[in-house]
Coordinates of C-alpha atoms in Angstrom, one line a residue:
Chain A
X630 CA 150.7 88.8 118.9
X631 CA 149.8 85.9 121.3
X632 CA 148.4 82.7 119.8
X633 CA 144.5 82.7 119.8
X634 CA 143.3 81.2 123.1
X635 CA 140.3 78.9 123.2
X636 CA 138.4 81.3 125.4
X637 CA 139.0 84.9 124.4
X638 CA 137.4 87.1 126.9
X639 CA 138.1 90.8 126.3
X640 CA 136.5 92.1 123.1
X641 CA 136.3 95.7 122.1
X642 CA 133.6 97.0 119.8
X643 CA 133.9 100.5 118.4
X644 CA 130.3 101.6 117.5
X645 CA 127.2 100.1 119.0
X646 CA 124.7 100.6 116.2
X647 CA 122.8 97.8 114.5
X648 CA 125.8 95.6 113.7
X649 CA 128.1 96.6 116.7
X650 CA 125.2 96.3 119.2
X651 CA 124.0 93.0 117.7
X652 CA 127.6 91.5 117.8
X653 CA 127.9 92.7 121.4
X654 CA 124.7 91.1 122.6
X655 CA 125.7 87.8 121.0
X656 CA 129.2 87.8 122.4
X657 CA 128.0 88.6 125.9
X658 CA 125.7 85.6 125.7
X659 CA 128.8 83.5 124.8
X660 CA 130.5 84.6 128.0
X661 CA 132.9 87.3 126.7
X662 CA 133.4 90.7 128.3
X663 CA 132.7 93.5 125.9
X664 CA 134.2 97.0 126.0
X665 CA 132.2 99.4 123.9
X666 CA 133.2 102.7 122.4
X667 CA 130.4 105.1 121.6
X668 CA 130.4 108.6 120.2
X669 CA 128.3 110.6 122.7
X670 CA 127.2 110.6 126.3
X671 CA 123.6 110.0 125.3
X672 CA 124.6 106.9 123.4
X673 CA 126.7 105.9 126.4
X674 CA 123.6 106.2 128.7
X675 CA 121.4 104.2 126.2
X676 CA 124.1 101.5 125.8
X677 CA 124.2 101.1 129.6
X678 CA 120.4 101.1 129.9
X679 CA 120.1 98.4 127.2
X680 CA 123.0 96.4 128.7
X681 CA 124.7 96.4 125.3
X682 CA 128.2 95.9 126.9
X683 CA 129.6 95.4 130.3
X684 CA 131.8 98.4 129.9
X685 CA 131.3 101.5 127.7
X686 CA 133.0 104.8 127.2
X687 CA 133.4 107.7 124.8
X688 CA 137.2 107.4 125.2
X689 CA 138.9 105.0 122.7
X690 CA 141.3 104.0 125.5
X691 CA 138.6 101.6 126.6
X692 CA 139.7 99.4 123.7
X693 CA 143.4 99.3 124.8
X694 CA 143.4 96.0 126.7
X695 CA 141.1 94.0 124.3
X696 CA 142.4 90.9 122.5
X697 CA 140.1 91.5 119.6
X698 CA 138.6 94.9 118.5
X699 CA 135.7 95.0 116.1
X700 CA 135.3 98.3 114.3
X701 CA 131.6 98.6 113.7
X702 CA 131.7 102.2 112.5
X703 CA 130.2 104.0 109.5
X704 CA 132.5 103.5 106.5
X705 CA 133.3 107.2 106.4
X706 CA 134.8 106.9 110.0
X707 CA 136.6 103.7 109.1
X708 CA 138.2 105.4 106.1
X709 CA 139.1 108.5 108.1
X710 CA 139.7 107.1 111.7
X711 CA 140.5 109.4 114.5
X712 CA 144.1 109.4 115.7
X713 CA 142.9 108.6 119.2
X714 CA 141.2 105.5 118.0
X715 CA 144.3 104.3 116.1
X716 CA 146.5 105.1 119.1
X717 CA 144.2 103.2 121.5
X718 CA 144.6 99.9 119.6
X719 CA 147.3 97.6 121.0
X720 CA 149.5 96.1 118.3
X721 CA 149.0 92.7 120.0
X722 CA 145.3 92.8 119.4
X723 CA 143.5 91.5 116.3
X724 CA 141.4 94.2 114.6
X725 CA 138.5 93.6 112.2
X726 CA 135.8 95.8 110.7
X727 CA 132.2 95.1 109.5
X728 CA 132.1 97.7 106.6
X729 CA 130.1 96.8 103.5
X730 CA 133.0 97.9 101.2
X731 CA 136.3 96.2 101.5
X732 CA 139.0 97.5 99.1
X733 CA 139.0 101.1 100.4
X734 CA 139.0 99.9 104.0
X735 CA 141.9 97.6 103.4
X736 CA 143.8 100.4 101.7
X737 CA 143.7 102.4 104.9
X738 CA 143.8 99.8 107.7
X739 CA 146.6 97.5 106.4
X740 CA 148.9 100.5 106.9
X741 CA 147.5 101.3 110.4
X742 CA 147.5 97.9 112.1
X743 CA 149.7 94.7 111.8
X744 CA 146.8 92.3 112.6
X745 CA 144.0 93.9 110.6
X746 CA 141.4 91.5 109.0
X747 CA 138.8 93.0 106.7
X748 CA 135.4 91.5 107.1
X749 CA 131.7 92.0 106.3
X750 CA 128.7 90.3 107.8
X751 CA 125.9 90.0 105.3
X752 CA 123.0 90.9 107.6
X753 CA 120.8 93.9 108.3
X754 CA 117.4 95.3 109.2
X755 CA 115.8 98.8 108.5
X756 CA 116.9 99.8 112.0
X757 CA 119.9 101.8 112.9
X758 CA 121.5 103.4 116.0
X759 CA 122.0 102.5 119.6
X760 CA 118.5 101.0 119.9
X761 CA 118.8 98.7 116.9
X762 CA 121.1 95.9 118.1
X763 CA 119.4 92.5 118.5
X764 CA 120.4 88.9 119.0
X765 CA 120.2 86.3 116.2
X766 CA 121.1 88.7 113.4
X767 CA 124.0 86.7 112.1
X768 CA 122.9 83.2 112.5
X769 CA 123.2 81.3 109.3
X770 CA 124.2 84.5 107.4
X771 CA 127.4 84.7 105.3
X772 CA 130.3 86.6 106.9
X773 CA 132.9 87.5 104.3
X774 CA 136.6 88.1 105.1
X775 CA 138.8 89.5 102.4
X776 CA 142.4 88.6 103.3
X777 CA 145.3 89.9 101.3
X778 CA 148.9 88.8 101.0
X779 CA 149.6 91.1 103.9
X780 CA 147.0 89.5 106.2
X781 CA 148.5 87.7 109.3
X782 CA 147.1 84.2 109.0
X783 CA 146.9 83.9 112.8
X784 CA 144.8 87.0 113.0
X785 CA 142.5 85.7 110.2
X786 CA 142.1 82.5 112.2
X787 CA 141.1 84.5 115.4
X788 CA 138.4 86.3 113.4
X789 CA 137.3 83.0 111.7
X790 CA 136.7 81.4 115.1
X791 CA 134.9 84.4 116.4
X792 CA 132.6 84.6 113.4
X793 CA 131.9 80.8 113.6
X794 CA 130.9 81.3 117.3
X795 CA 128.2 83.7 116.1
X796 CA 126.7 81.0 113.9
X797 CA 127.6 82.7 110.7
X798 CA 128.8 81.1 107.5
X799 CA 132.5 82.0 106.9
X800 CA 133.5 83.0 103.4
X801 CA 136.8 84.4 102.1
X802 CA 137.0 86.4 98.9
X803 CA 139.1 88.9 97.0
X804 CA 138.2 92.4 98.2
X805 CA 137.5 93.8 94.7
X806 CA 135.3 90.9 93.7
X807 CA 133.5 91.3 97.0
X808 CA 132.9 95.0 96.3
X809 CA 131.5 94.2 92.8
X810 CA 129.3 91.5 94.2
X811 CA 127.8 93.7 97.0
X812 CA 127.3 96.5 94.5
X813 CA 124.9 94.2 92.6
X814 CA 123.1 92.3 95.4
X815 CA 123.2 94.9 98.3
X816 CA 123.9 98.4 97.0
X817 CA 122.0 98.4 93.7
X818 CA 118.8 97.3 95.6
X819 CA 119.0 100.4 97.8
X820 CA 119.2 102.7 94.8
X821 CA 116.4 101.0 92.8
X822 CA 114.2 100.8 95.9
X823 CA 114.8 104.4 96.8
X824 CA 113.9 105.4 93.2
X825 CA 110.6 103.5 93.6
X826 CA 109.8 105.4 96.8
X827 CA 110.6 108.7 95.1
X828 CA 108.4 107.9 92.1
X829 CA 105.5 106.7 94.4
X830 CA 105.9 109.8 96.6
X831 CA 105.6 112.1 93.6
X832 CA 102.6 110.3 92.1
X833 CA 100.8 110.4 95.4
X834 CA 101.4 114.1 95.8
X835 CA 99.5 114.5 92.5
X836 CA 96.6 112.4 93.5
X837 CA 93.6 113.7 95.4
X838 CA 92.9 110.5 97.1
X839 CA 96.4 109.1 97.8
X840 CA 94.8 105.7 97.2
X841 CA 98.2 104.3 96.6
X842 CA 99.1 104.9 100.3
X843 CA 96.0 103.0 101.4
X844 CA 96.5 100.1 99.0
X845 CA 100.2 99.5 99.4
X846 CA 100.7 95.9 100.2
X847 CA 103.5 93.5 101.2
X848 CA 104.9 93.7 97.7
X849 CA 105.5 97.4 98.0
X850 CA 106.8 97.0 101.6
X851 CA 109.3 94.4 100.6
X852 CA 110.5 96.1 97.4
X853 CA 111.1 99.4 99.2
X854 CA 112.5 98.1 102.5
X855 CA 116.2 98.8 101.7
X856 CA 115.4 102.0 99.9
X857 CA 113.8 103.3 103.1
X858 CA 116.8 102.3 105.3
X859 CA 119.5 104.4 107.0
X860 CA 120.4 107.3 104.6
X861 CA 123.9 107.6 106.0
X862 CA 124.6 103.9 105.1
X863 CA 123.3 104.6 101.6
X864 CA 125.6 107.6 101.2
X865 CA 128.6 105.7 102.6
X866 CA 128.1 102.8 100.2
X867 CA 127.7 105.1 97.2
X868 CA 130.6 107.3 98.0
X869 CA 133.0 104.4 98.8
X870 CA 131.9 101.9 96.1
X871 CA 131.0 104.4 93.4
X872 CA 132.5 102.7 90.3
X873 CA 131.0 99.2 91.0
X874 CA 127.6 100.8 91.7
X875 CA 127.6 102.9 88.5
X876 CA 128.6 99.7 86.6
X877 CA 125.7 97.7 88.0
X878 CA 123.3 100.7 87.6
X879 CA 124.1 100.6 83.9
X880 CA 123.4 96.8 83.7
X881 CA 120.2 97.4 85.5
X882 CA 119.0 100.2 83.2
X883 CA 119.5 97.9 80.2
X884 CA 117.4 95.1 81.9
X885 CA 114.7 97.6 82.8
X886 CA 114.6 99.1 79.4
X887 CA 114.2 95.7 77.8
X888 CA 111.2 94.8 79.9
X889 CA 109.7 98.2 79.2
X890 CA 110.1 97.7 75.5
X891 CA 108.5 94.3 75.7
X892 CA 105.5 95.8 77.5
X893 CA 105.3 98.8 75.2
X894 CA 105.1 96.4 72.1
X895 CA 102.7 94.0 73.8
X896 CA 105.0 91.0 73.4
X897 CA 103.3 89.0 76.1
X898 CA 104.9 85.6 75.3
X899 CA 108.3 87.2 75.5
X900 CA 107.3 88.9 78.8
X901 CA 106.3 85.5 80.2
X902 CA 109.7 84.1 79.2
X903 CA 111.5 87.0 80.9
X904 CA 109.5 86.6 84.1
X905 CA 110.1 82.8 84.1
X906 CA 113.7 83.6 83.8
X907 CA 113.6 86.0 86.7
X908 CA 111.8 83.4 88.8
X909 CA 114.6 80.9 88.0
X910 CA 117.4 83.4 88.7
X911 CA 115.8 84.2 92.1
X912 CA 115.7 80.5 93.1
X913 CA 119.2 80.1 91.9
X914 CA 120.4 83.1 94.1
X915 CA 118.4 82.4 97.2
X916 CA 118.7 78.6 97.3
Chain B
X327 CA 67.9 89.0 94.4
X328 CA 67.0 88.0 97.9
X329 CA 68.0 90.4 100.7
X330 CA 71.4 89.4 102.3
X331 CA 70.8 87.0 105.1
X332 CA 72.8 87.2 108.3
X333 CA 74.1 83.8 107.8
X334 CA 74.9 83.1 104.2
X335 CA 75.9 79.5 103.7
X336 CA 76.4 78.5 100.1
X337 CA 79.4 80.2 98.5
X338 CA 81.0 79.4 95.2
X339 CA 84.6 80.0 94.3
X340 CA 85.8 79.7 90.8
X341 CA 89.5 79.0 90.9
X342 CA 91.3 77.6 94.0
X343 CA 94.8 79.1 93.6
X344 CA 96.4 81.3 96.2
X345 CA 93.6 83.8 96.5
X346 CA 90.6 81.5 95.9
X347 CA 92.0 78.7 98.1
X348 CA 92.8 81.1 100.9
X349 CA 89.3 82.6 100.8
X350 CA 87.8 79.2 100.8
X351 CA 89.8 78.0 103.8
X352 CA 88.7 81.1 105.8
X353 CA 85.1 80.9 104.8
X354 CA 84.9 77.2 105.8
X355 CA 86.2 78.2 109.2
X356 CA 83.4 80.7 109.4
X357 CA 80.9 77.9 108.9
X358 CA 80.0 78.4 105.2
X359 CA 79.7 75.6 102.7
X360 CA 82.0 76.2 99.8
X361 CA 81.5 75.0 96.2
X362 CA 84.7 75.1 94.3
X363 CA 85.3 75.1 90.5
X364 CA 88.7 73.9 89.3
X365 CA 90.1 73.6 85.8
X366 CA 91.5 70.0 85.9
X367 CA 91.0 66.7 87.5
X368 CA 94.4 66.8 89.0
X369 CA 93.5 70.1 90.7
X370 CA 90.2 68.5 91.7
X371 CA 92.0 65.7 93.5
X372 CA 94.4 68.1 95.2
X373 CA 91.6 70.4 96.3
X374 CA 89.9 67.4 97.9
X375 CA 93.1 66.1 99.5
X376 CA 93.8 69.5 101.0
X377 CA 90.1 70.0 102.1
X378 CA 90.0 73.3 100.3
X379 CA 86.2 73.1 99.8
X380 CA 83.4 70.8 100.8
X381 CA 82.4 70.3 97.2
X382 CA 84.5 70.7 94.1
X383 CA 84.0 70.0 90.4
X384 CA 85.4 70.9 87.0
X385 CA 81.9 71.7 85.8
X386 CA 80.8 75.3 86.4
X387 CA 77.3 74.1 87.2
X388 CA 78.6 73.5 90.7
X389 CA 78.2 77.2 91.2
X390 CA 74.5 77.3 90.2
X391 CA 72.9 77.2 93.6
X392 CA 75.4 79.6 95.4
X393 CA 74.2 82.8 96.9
X394 CA 77.6 84.4 96.4
X395 CA 80.2 83.5 93.7
X396 CA 83.8 84.7 93.9
X397 CA 85.6 84.6 90.7
X398 CA 89.2 83.9 91.7
X399 CA 90.5 83.4 88.2
X400 CA 93.5 84.7 86.3
X401 CA 92.6 88.1 84.8
X402 CA 92.8 86.7 81.2
X403 CA 90.0 84.2 82.1
X404 CA 88.0 86.9 83.9
X405 CA 88.2 89.1 80.8
X406 CA 87.3 86.2 78.5
X407 CA 85.0 84.0 80.6
X408 CA 83.8 80.7 79.2
X409 CA 80.1 80.6 78.2
X410 CA 79.6 77.6 80.6
X411 CA 80.7 79.7 83.5
X412 CA 78.5 82.7 82.7
X413 CA 75.5 80.4 82.1
X414 CA 76.1 78.6 85.4
X415 CA 75.7 81.8 87.5
X416 CA 72.2 82.4 88.9
X417 CA 71.0 85.9 88.3
X418 CA 69.9 85.8 92.0
X419 CA 73.5 85.4 93.1
X420 CA 75.9 88.1 94.0
X421 CA 79.1 87.8 92.0
X422 CA 82.5 89.4 92.7
X423 CA 86.1 88.9 91.4
X424 CA 89.5 89.3 93.0
X425 CA 91.4 90.6 90.0
X426 CA 94.2 93.1 90.4
X427 CA 92.9 95.3 87.6
X428 CA 89.4 96.7 87.8
X429 CA 88.4 98.8 84.8
X430 CA 88.7 96.0 82.2
X431 CA 87.0 93.5 84.5
X432 CA 84.0 95.9 85.1
X433 CA 83.8 96.5 81.3
X434 CA 83.1 92.8 80.8
X435 CA 81.2 91.7 83.8
X436 CA 78.8 94.6 84.2
X437 CA 77.3 93.4 81.0
X438 CA 77.3 89.7 82.1
X439 CA 75.7 89.8 85.5
X440 CA 73.2 92.1 87.2
X441 CA 74.7 91.7 90.7
X442 CA 78.4 92.0 89.8
X443 CA 80.7 93.8 92.3
X444 CA 84.3 94.3 91.3
X445 CA 86.8 93.9 94.1
X446 CA 90.5 93.3 94.8
X447 CA 92.0 92.0 98.0
X448 CA 95.5 93.5 98.5
X449 CA 97.3 90.4 99.7
X450 CA 99.8 87.9 98.3
X451 CA 102.7 85.6 98.7
X452 CA 105.2 84.2 96.1
X453 CA 103.2 81.0 96.0
X454 CA 100.6 80.1 93.3
X455 CA 98.3 77.3 92.4
X456 CA 96.3 74.7 94.2
X457 CA 98.8 74.2 97.0
X458 CA 99.2 77.9 97.8
X459 CA 96.0 78.7 99.7
X460 CA 96.5 79.5 103.4
X461 CA 94.5 81.0 106.3
X462 CA 95.2 84.5 107.6
X463 CA 96.1 86.0 104.2
X464 CA 93.5 88.8 104.3
X465 CA 93.5 89.7 108.0
X466 CA 94.0 93.5 108.3
X467 CA 94.8 93.8 104.6
X468 CA 92.9 96.3 102.4
X469 CA 90.2 94.9 100.2
X470 CA 89.1 97.4 97.6
X471 CA 85.7 97.4 95.9
X472 CA 85.2 99.6 92.8
X473 CA 81.4 100.1 92.5
X474 CA 80.0 102.1 89.6
X475 CA 76.7 103.8 89.0
X476 CA 75.5 100.5 87.7
X477 CA 76.4 98.5 90.8
X478 CA 73.5 97.1 92.8
X479 CA 73.9 98.6 96.3
X480 CA 72.5 95.4 98.0
X481 CA 75.0 93.3 96.1
X482 CA 77.8 95.7 97.2
X483 CA 76.6 95.3 100.8
X484 CA 76.7 91.5 100.6
X485 CA 80.3 91.6 99.5
X486 CA 81.1 94.3 102.1
X487 CA 79.9 92.0 104.9
X488 CA 81.7 89.0 103.4
X489 CA 85.0 90.9 103.2
X490 CA 84.6 92.2 106.8
X491 CA 84.1 88.7 108.0
X492 CA 87.5 87.8 106.6
X493 CA 89.1 90.5 108.8
X494 CA 90.0 92.7 105.9
X495 CA 89.8 96.5 105.7
X496 CA 87.0 97.5 103.3
X497 CA 87.8 100.4 100.9
X498 CA 85.8 101.7 97.9
X499 CA 87.4 103.5 95.1
X500 CA 87.0 104.6 91.5
X501 CA 88.1 101.7 89.2
X502 CA 90.5 103.9 87.0
X503 CA 92.1 105.4 90.1
X504 CA 92.5 101.9 91.6
X505 CA 94.2 100.7 88.4
X506 CA 96.6 103.7 88.5
X507 CA 97.4 103.2 92.2
X508 CA 98.1 99.5 91.8
X509 CA 100.2 100.1 88.8
X510 CA 102.5 102.2 91.1
X511 CA 102.5 100.2 94.3
X512 CA 101.9 96.7 93.0
X513 CA 102.7 96.2 89.3
X514 CA 105.7 98.5 89.0
X515 CA 107.5 96.7 91.9
X516 CA 107.2 93.5 89.9
X517 CA 108.9 95.0 86.8
X518 CA 111.7 96.8 88.7
X519 CA 112.3 93.7 90.8
X520 CA 112.4 91.4 87.8
X521 CA 114.8 93.8 86.1
X522 CA 117.1 93.5 89.1
X523 CA 117.0 89.7 88.9
X524 CA 117.8 89.8 85.2
X525 CA 120.8 92.1 85.8
X526 CA 122.1 90.0 88.7
X527 CA 121.7 86.8 86.7
X528 CA 123.7 88.3 83.8
X529 CA 126.4 89.6 86.1
X530 CA 126.8 86.3 87.8
X531 CA 127.0 84.4 84.6
X532 CA 130.1 86.5 83.8
X533 CA 131.8 86.0 87.1
X534 CA 133.9 82.9 87.8
X535 CA 133.1 82.8 91.5
X536 CA 129.4 83.7 91.4
X537 CA 130.2 85.4 94.8
X538 CA 127.0 87.4 94.4
X539 CA 124.9 84.2 94.8
X540 CA 126.7 83.3 98.0
X541 CA 126.5 86.8 99.5
X542 CA 122.9 87.8 98.7
X543 CA 121.2 88.8 101.8
X544 CA 117.8 89.8 103.1
X545 CA 118.0 93.0 101.1
X546 CA 118.2 91.2 97.8
X547 CA 115.6 88.6 98.9
X548 CA 113.1 91.4 99.8
X549 CA 113.8 93.6 96.8
X550 CA 113.4 90.7 94.4
X551 CA 110.5 88.9 96.0
X552 CA 107.7 90.1 93.7
X553 CA 109.9 89.9 90.6
X554 CA 110.4 86.2 91.2
X555 CA 106.7 85.6 91.6
X556 CA 104.2 83.9 89.3
X557 CA 105.1 84.8 85.7
X558 CA 101.4 84.4 84.6
X559 CA 100.3 87.0 87.1
X560 CA 103.0 89.4 85.8
X561 CA 101.9 88.9 82.2
X562 CA 98.2 89.4 83.2
X563 CA 98.8 92.7 85.0
X564 CA 101.0 94.0 82.2
X565 CA 98.6 93.1 79.4
X566 CA 95.5 94.4 81.2
X567 CA 96.9 97.4 82.9
X568 CA 99.4 98.4 80.2
X569 CA 98.9 102.2 80.0
X570 CA 99.0 102.9 83.8
X571 CA 102.1 100.6 84.0
X572 CA 104.0 102.4 81.2
X573 CA 103.1 105.7 82.9
X574 CA 104.6 104.7 86.2
X575 CA 107.6 103.1 84.5
X576 CA 108.3 106.5 82.9
X577 CA 108.1 108.2 86.4
X578 CA 110.3 105.6 87.8
X579 CA 113.0 106.0 85.1
X580 CA 113.1 109.7 85.9
X581 CA 113.6 109.0 89.6
X582 CA 116.3 106.4 88.9
X583 CA 118.1 108.6 86.5
X584 CA 118.2 111.4 89.0
X585 CA 119.8 109.2 91.7
X586 CA 122.3 107.9 89.1
X587 CA 123.3 111.4 88.1
X588 CA 123.7 112.4 91.8
X589 CA 126.1 109.4 92.3
X590 CA 127.9 110.0 89.1
X591 CA 128.6 113.6 90.1
X592 CA 129.5 112.7 93.7
X593 CA 126.9 115.0 95.2
X594 CA 126.8 113.2 98.5
X595 CA 124.9 115.8 100.5
X596 CA 122.2 115.7 97.8
X597 CA 122.1 111.9 97.9
X598 CA 121.6 112.0 101.6
X599 CA 118.7 114.4 101.2
X600 CA 117.2 112.1 98.6
X601 CA 117.6 109.0 100.8
X602 CA 116.1 110.9 103.8
X603 CA 113.2 111.7 101.6
X604 CA 112.8 108.1 100.5
X605 CA 112.8 107.0 104.1
X606 CA 110.1 109.6 104.9
X607 CA 108.0 108.5 102.0
X608 CA 108.2 104.9 103.0
X609 CA 107.0 105.7 106.6
X610 CA 104.2 107.8 105.0
X611 CA 103.1 104.9 102.8
X612 CA 103.5 102.1 105.3
X613 CA 102.2 103.7 108.4

């Protein structure tokens, strides 16, 4: 591996969906040349039309000469990468991913590449796919790397600099602790929000007027945003972070049951305390 | 009651919190003169300093000469109004409220005033109190009236015109159906969102790193917005819409349990179907 240069120019991105496409647009603005890998000729045409990258192909070999390669693929593809993709990556390159689960990804990729750095930008919208990439997605957002004892410190530093150039907040953490934390603050919200949509959908089927549909307001929109997101992302997170998600679902059911019991027994002073506590926790989390 | 004039000028607003203050700012811009009732001298000073109304007092008599009076009070005060407030309202005036629960309010106010119209603007922010009022809050938002057989049609028309002048979408509905619908799309989100905050707060107390606090992203912020809102509003809605809320909480627990069971048994195809369904329901609700 060559030492990181001040001005890295050739960057490969495998996958040009929301995250990959957004990274690509930002890095182009910073003067880098981006080599994009897409999975279909229709995505190739759309990537060209949107100017997502300077070069784009469906053949992983497009990544061969890149100094940095960002794997912005669904977790399922990260965990089971094609042999063509693995073969296309130069051992001189630095490789990172953007998956929302880190321990299973490290498990696979530390064996596949000497300069692999596991990372996860904490950013998103409800959009997905080749049309979803946008600039400004990462500015001020945390971007977590989960280095291990096997991680090449120079490779870590290359990714660190790249992430800082996108305006993100660089954080390093233990992979298992990361996976537990995202289960609570990122994956659990998807499940509880999807459950709200399912309950509301069922209730409105039963109603003649579907008044709920007319009345739903910003509160419903916000609370259901992540539950109405990309189903494939939801399946990926649940299938690759199953144990932490089941743990936090259990904690959540206990919290919910407690509030229900307070309402059921008309303990309004107690409910006020609980909601004051919720308000305080939110300020504490979202300072 | 006089017939509604084209250009109603004197409007009273009891309570200048988020909703009352926002209505007041809008109506002033439309050229009306607003008479505000507040509950303390400190709120009186702040209302004056912010220019929330042209006239403001802590004495309900300030509402006596108004052609329209909007009761923008907490539900608990709407349900148990002070005798001074009731006495201050001219029987010639048209009176409406903005409470998020309609059947209990109608129960009280239909007996108290001949020209009472129950209504509910579907709008909000996390802010509350005398500093919270803002312009533009109601534009394009639904504003539900729940007339009964006892409602004076002329009074209803006065409120209809007023609401249209704020740029809201006018809807009429049965009060009980309204209360069931808002339990699902407005009150249940508060409970499930507060439960998420409580679960996350507990989990982060147990962690040394509190990584969850650092990582929490727009998904957590959106899903918890209403659960971190005004605790008094939460208590009001739960205590005055208890039965509908317990009904939807039951439906919600069934939905959540189903998703948990699917994850627990690794039925990923089924999870994908469920999340696709959630996505479809959300588009359907938030068209």
